[in-house]
PDB file of N, CA and C in Angstrom:
ATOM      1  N   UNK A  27      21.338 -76.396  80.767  1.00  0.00           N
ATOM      2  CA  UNK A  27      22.088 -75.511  79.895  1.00  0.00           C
ATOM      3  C   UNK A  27      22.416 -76.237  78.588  1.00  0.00           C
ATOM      4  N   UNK A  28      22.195 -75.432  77.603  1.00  0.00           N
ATOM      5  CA  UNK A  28      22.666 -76.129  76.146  1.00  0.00           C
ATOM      6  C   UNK A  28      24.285 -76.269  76.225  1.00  0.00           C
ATOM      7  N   UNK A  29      24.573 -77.706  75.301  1.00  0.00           N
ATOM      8  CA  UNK A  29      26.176 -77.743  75.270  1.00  0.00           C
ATOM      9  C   UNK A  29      26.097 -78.014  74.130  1.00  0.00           C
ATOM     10  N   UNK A  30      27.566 -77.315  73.532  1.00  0.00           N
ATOM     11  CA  UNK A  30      27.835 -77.670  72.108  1.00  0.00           C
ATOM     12  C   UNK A  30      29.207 -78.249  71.833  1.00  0.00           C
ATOM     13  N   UNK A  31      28.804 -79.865  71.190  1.00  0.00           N
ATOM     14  CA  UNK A  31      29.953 -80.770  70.925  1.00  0.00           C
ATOM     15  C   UNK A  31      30.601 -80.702  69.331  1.00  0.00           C
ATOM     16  N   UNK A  32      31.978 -80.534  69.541  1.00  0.00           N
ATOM     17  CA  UNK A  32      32.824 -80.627  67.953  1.00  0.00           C
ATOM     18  C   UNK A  32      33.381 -82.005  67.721  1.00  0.00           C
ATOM     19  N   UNK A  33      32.912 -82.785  66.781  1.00  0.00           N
ATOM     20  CA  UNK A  33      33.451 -83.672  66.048  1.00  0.00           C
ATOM     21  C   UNK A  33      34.483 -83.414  64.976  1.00  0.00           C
ATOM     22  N   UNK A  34      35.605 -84.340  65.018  1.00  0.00           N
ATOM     23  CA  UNK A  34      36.416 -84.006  63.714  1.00  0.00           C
ATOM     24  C   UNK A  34      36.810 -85.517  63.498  1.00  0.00           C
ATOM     25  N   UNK A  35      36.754 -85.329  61.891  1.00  0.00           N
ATOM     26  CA  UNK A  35      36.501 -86.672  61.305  1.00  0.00           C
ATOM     27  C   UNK A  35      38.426 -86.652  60.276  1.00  0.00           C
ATOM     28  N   UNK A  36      38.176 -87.916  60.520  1.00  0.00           N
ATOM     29  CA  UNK A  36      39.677 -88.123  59.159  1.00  0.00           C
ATOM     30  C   UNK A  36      39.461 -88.832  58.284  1.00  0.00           C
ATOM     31  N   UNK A  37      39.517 -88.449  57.415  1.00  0.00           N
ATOM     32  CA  UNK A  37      39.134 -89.662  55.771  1.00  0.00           C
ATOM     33  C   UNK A  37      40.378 -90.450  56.051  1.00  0.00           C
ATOM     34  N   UNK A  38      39.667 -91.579  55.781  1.00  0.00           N
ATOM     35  CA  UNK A  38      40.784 -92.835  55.760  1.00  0.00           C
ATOM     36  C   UNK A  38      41.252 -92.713  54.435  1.00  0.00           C
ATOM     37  N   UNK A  39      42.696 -92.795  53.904  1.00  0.00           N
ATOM     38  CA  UNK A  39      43.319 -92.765  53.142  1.00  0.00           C
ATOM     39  C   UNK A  39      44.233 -94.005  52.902  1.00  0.00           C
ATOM     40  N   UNK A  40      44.493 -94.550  51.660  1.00  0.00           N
ATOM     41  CA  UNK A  40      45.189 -95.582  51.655  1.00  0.00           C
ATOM     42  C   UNK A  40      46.436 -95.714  50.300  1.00  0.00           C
ATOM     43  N   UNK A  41      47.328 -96.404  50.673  1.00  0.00           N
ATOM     44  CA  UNK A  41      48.580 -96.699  49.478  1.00  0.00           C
ATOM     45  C   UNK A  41      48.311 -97.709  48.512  1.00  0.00           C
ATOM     46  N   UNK A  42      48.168 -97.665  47.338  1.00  0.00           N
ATOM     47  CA  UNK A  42      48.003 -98.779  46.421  1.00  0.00           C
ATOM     48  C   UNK A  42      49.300 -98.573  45.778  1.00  0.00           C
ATOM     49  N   UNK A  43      49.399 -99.947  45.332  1.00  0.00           N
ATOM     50  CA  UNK A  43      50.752-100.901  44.892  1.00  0.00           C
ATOM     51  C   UNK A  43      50.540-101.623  43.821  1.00  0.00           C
ATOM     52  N   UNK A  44      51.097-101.184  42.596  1.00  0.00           N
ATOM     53  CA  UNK A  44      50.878-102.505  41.905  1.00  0.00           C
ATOM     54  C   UNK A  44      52.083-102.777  40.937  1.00  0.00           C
ATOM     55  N   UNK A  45      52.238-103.927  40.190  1.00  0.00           N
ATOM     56  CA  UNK A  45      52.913-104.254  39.211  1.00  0.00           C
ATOM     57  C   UNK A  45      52.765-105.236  38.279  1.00  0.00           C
ATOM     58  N   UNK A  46      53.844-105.842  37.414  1.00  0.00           N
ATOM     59  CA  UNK A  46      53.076-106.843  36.489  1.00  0.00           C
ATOM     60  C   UNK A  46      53.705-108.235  37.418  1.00  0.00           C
ATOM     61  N   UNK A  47      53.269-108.893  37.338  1.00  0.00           N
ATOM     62  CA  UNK A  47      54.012-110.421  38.005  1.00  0.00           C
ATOM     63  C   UNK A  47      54.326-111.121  36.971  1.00  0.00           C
ATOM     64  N   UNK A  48      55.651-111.665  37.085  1.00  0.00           N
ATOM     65  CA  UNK A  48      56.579-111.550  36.298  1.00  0.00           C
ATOM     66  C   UNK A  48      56.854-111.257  35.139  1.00  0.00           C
ATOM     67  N   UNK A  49      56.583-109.874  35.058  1.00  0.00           N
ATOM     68  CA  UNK A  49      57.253-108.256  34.529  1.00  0.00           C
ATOM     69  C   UNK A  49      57.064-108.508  33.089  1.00  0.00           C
ATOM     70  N   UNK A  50      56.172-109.338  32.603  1.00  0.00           N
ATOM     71  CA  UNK A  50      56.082-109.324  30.897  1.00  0.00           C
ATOM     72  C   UNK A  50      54.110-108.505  30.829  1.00  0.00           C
ATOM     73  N   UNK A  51      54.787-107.438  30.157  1.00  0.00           N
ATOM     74  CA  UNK A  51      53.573-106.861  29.668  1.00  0.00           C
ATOM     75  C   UNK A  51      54.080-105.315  30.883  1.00  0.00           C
ATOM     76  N   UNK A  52      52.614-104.775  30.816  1.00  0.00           N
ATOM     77  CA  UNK A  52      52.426-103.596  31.721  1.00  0.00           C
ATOM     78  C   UNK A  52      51.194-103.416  32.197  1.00  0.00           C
ATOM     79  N   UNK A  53      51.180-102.865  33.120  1.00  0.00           N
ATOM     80  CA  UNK A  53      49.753-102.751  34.047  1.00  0.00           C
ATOM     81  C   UNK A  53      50.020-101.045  34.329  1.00  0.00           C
ATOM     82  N   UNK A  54      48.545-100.445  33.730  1.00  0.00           N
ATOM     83  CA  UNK A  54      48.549 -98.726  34.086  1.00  0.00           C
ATOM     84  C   UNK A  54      47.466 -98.738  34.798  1.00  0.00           C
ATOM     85  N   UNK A  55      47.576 -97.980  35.805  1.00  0.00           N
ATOM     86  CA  UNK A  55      46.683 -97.647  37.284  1.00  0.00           C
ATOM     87  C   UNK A  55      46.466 -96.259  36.760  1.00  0.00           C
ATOM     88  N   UNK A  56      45.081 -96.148  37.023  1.00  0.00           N
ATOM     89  CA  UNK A  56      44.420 -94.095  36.961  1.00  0.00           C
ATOM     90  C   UNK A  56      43.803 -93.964  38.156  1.00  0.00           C
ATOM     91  N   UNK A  57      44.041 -93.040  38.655  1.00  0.00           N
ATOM     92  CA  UNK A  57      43.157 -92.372  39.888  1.00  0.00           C
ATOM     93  C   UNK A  57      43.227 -90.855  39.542  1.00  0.00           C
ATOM     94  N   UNK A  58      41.886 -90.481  39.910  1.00  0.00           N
ATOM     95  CA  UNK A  58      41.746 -88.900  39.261  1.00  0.00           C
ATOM     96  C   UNK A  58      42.484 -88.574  38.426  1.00  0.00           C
ATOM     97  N   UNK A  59      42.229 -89.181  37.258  1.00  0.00           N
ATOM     98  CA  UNK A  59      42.944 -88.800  35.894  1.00  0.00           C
ATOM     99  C   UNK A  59      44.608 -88.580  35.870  1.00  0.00           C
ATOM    100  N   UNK A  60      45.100 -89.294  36.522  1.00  0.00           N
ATOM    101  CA  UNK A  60      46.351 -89.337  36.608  1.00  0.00           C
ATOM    102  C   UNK A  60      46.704 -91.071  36.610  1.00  0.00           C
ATOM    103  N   UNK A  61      47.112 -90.926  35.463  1.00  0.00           N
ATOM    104  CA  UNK A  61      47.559 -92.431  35.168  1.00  0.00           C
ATOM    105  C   UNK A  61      49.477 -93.230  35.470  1.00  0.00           C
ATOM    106  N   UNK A  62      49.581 -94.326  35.943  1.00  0.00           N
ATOM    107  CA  UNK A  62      50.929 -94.689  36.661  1.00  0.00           C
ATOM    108  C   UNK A  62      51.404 -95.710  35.463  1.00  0.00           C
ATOM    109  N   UNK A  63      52.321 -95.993  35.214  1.00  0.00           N
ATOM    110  CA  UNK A  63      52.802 -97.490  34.098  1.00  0.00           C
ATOM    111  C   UNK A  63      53.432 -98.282  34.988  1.00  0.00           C
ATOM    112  N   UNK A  64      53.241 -99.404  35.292  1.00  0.00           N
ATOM    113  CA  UNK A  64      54.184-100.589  36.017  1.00  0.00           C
ATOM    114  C   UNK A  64      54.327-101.291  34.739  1.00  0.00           C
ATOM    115  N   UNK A  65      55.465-101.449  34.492  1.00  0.00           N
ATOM    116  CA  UNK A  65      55.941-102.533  33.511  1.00  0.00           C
ATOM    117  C   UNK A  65      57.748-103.596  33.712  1.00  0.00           C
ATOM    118  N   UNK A  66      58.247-104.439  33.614  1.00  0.00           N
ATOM    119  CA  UNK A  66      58.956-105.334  33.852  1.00  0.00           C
ATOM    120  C   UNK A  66      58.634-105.362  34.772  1.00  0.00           C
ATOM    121  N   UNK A  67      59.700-105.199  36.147  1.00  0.00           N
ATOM    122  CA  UNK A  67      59.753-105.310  37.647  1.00  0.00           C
ATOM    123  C   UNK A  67      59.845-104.315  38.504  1.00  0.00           C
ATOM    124  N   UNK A  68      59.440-103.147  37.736  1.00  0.00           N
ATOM    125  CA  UNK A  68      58.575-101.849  38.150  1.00  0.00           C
ATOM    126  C   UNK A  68      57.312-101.743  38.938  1.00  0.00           C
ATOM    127  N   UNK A  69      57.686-101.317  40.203  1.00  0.00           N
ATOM    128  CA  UNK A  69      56.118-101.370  41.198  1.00  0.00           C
ATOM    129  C   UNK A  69      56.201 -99.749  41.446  1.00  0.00           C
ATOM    130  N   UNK A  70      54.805 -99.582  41.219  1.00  0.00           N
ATOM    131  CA  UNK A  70      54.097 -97.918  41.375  1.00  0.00           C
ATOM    132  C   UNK A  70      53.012 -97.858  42.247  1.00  0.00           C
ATOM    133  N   UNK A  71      53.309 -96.688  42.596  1.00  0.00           N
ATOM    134  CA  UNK A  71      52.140 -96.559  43.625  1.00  0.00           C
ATOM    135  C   UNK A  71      51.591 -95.271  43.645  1.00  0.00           C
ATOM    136  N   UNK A  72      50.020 -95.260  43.974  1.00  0.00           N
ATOM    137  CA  UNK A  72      49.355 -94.007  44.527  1.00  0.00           C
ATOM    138  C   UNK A  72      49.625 -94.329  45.899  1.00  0.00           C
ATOM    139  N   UNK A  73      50.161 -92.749  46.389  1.00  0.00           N
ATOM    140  CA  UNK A  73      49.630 -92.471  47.684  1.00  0.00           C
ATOM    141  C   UNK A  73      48.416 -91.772  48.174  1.00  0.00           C
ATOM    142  N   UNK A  74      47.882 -92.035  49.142  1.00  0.00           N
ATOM    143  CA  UNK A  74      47.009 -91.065  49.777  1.00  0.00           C
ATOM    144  C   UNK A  74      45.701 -91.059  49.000  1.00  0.00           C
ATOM    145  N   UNK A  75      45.086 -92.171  48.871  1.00  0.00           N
ATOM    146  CA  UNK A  75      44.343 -92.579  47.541  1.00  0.00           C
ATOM    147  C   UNK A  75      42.740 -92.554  48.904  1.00  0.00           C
ATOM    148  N   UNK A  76      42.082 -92.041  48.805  1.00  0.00           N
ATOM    149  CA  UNK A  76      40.541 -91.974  50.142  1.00  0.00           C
ATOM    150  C   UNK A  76      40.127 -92.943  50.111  1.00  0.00           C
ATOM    151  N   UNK A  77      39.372 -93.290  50.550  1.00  0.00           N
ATOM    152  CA  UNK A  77      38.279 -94.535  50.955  1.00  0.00           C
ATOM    153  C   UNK A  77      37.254 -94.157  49.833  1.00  0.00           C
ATOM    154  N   UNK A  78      37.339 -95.269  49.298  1.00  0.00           N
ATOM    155  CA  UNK A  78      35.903 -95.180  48.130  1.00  0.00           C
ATOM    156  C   UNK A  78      35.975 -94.944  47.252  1.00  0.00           C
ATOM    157  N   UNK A  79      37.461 -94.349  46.839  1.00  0.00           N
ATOM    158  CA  UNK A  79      37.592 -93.622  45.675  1.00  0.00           C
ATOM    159  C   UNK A  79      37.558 -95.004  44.443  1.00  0.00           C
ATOM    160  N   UNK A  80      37.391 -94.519  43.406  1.00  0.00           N
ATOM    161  CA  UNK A  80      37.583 -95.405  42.184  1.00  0.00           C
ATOM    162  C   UNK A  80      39.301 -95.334  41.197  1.00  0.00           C
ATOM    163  N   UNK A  81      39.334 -96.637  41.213  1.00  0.00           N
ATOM    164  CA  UNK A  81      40.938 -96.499  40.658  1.00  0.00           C
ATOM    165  C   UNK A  81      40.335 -97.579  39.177  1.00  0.00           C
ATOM    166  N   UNK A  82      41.118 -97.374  38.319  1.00  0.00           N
ATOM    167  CA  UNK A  82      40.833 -98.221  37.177  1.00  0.00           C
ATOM    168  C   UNK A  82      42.346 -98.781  37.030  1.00  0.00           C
ATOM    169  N   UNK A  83      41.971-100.268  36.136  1.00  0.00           N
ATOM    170  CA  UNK A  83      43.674-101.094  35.771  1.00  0.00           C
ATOM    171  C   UNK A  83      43.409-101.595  34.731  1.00  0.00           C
ATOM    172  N   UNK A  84      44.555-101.094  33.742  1.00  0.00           N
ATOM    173  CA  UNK A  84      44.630-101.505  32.462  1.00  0.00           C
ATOM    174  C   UNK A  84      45.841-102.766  31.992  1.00  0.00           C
ATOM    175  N   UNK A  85      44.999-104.154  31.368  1.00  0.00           N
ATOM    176  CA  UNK A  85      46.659-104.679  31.705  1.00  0.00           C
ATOM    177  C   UNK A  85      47.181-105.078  30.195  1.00  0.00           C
ATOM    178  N   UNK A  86      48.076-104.834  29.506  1.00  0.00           N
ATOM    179  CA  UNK A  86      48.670-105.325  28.401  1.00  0.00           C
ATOM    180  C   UNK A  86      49.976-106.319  28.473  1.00  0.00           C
ATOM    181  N   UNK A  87      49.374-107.104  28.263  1.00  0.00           N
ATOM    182  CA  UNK A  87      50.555-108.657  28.314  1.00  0.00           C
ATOM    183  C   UNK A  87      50.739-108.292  27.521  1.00  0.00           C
ATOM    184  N   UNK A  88      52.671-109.142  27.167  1.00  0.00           N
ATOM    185  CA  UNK A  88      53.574-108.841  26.553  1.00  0.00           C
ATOM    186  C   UNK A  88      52.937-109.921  25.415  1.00  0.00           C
ATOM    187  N   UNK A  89      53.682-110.315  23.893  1.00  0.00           N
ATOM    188  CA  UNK A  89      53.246-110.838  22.548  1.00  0.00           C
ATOM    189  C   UNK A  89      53.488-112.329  23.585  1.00  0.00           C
ATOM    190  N   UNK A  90      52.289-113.204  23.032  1.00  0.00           N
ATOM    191  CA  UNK A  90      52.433-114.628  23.428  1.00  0.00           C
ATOM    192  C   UNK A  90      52.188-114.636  25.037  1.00  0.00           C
ATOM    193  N   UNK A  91      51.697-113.734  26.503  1.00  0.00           N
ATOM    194  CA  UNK A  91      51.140-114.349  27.556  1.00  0.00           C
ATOM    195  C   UNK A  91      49.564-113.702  27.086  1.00  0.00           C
ATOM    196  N   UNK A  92      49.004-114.229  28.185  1.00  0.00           N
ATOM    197  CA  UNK A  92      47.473-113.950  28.501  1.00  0.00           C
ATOM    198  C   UNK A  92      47.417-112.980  29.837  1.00  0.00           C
ATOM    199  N   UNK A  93      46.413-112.475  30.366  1.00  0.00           N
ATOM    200  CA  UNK A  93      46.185-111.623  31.448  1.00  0.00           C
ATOM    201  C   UNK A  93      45.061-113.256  32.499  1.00  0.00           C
ATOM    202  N   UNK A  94      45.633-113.577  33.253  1.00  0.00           N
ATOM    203  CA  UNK A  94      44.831-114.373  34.123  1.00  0.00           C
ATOM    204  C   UNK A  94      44.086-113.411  35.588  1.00  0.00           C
ATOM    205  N   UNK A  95      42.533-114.073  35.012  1.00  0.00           N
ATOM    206  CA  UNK A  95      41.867-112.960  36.129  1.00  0.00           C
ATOM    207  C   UNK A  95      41.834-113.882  37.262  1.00  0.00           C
TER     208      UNK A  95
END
């Protein structure tokens, strides 16, 4: 006899976190065109961000640091 099996799948979803370390300058996070500002000792986050997705980070040090990669 034929049998018929249902799979159900869950996209893994995840929390990103970010901020500036020690809080001179600002760091902006975009995910689907929705952009976040972390700046001093401000931490932001996407929730519920999928597996795979693409996030971009923009970082502007404050006058006189550098951005160390």
């Amino acid at each position: 006899a034929d049998t018929t099996y249902t799979a159900q799948w869950t996209l893994n979803t995840y929390t990103v976190t970010f901020k500036v370390d020690g809080g001179q300058g600002s760091l902006t996070g975009t995910h689907n065109s929705t952009s976040k500002v972390a700046s001093g000792s401000t931490e932001m986050k996407f929730e519920s961000v999928p597996h795979n997705s693409t996030m971009t980070f923009t970082a502007d040090p404050a006058a006189g640091y550098d951005v160390d990669l």
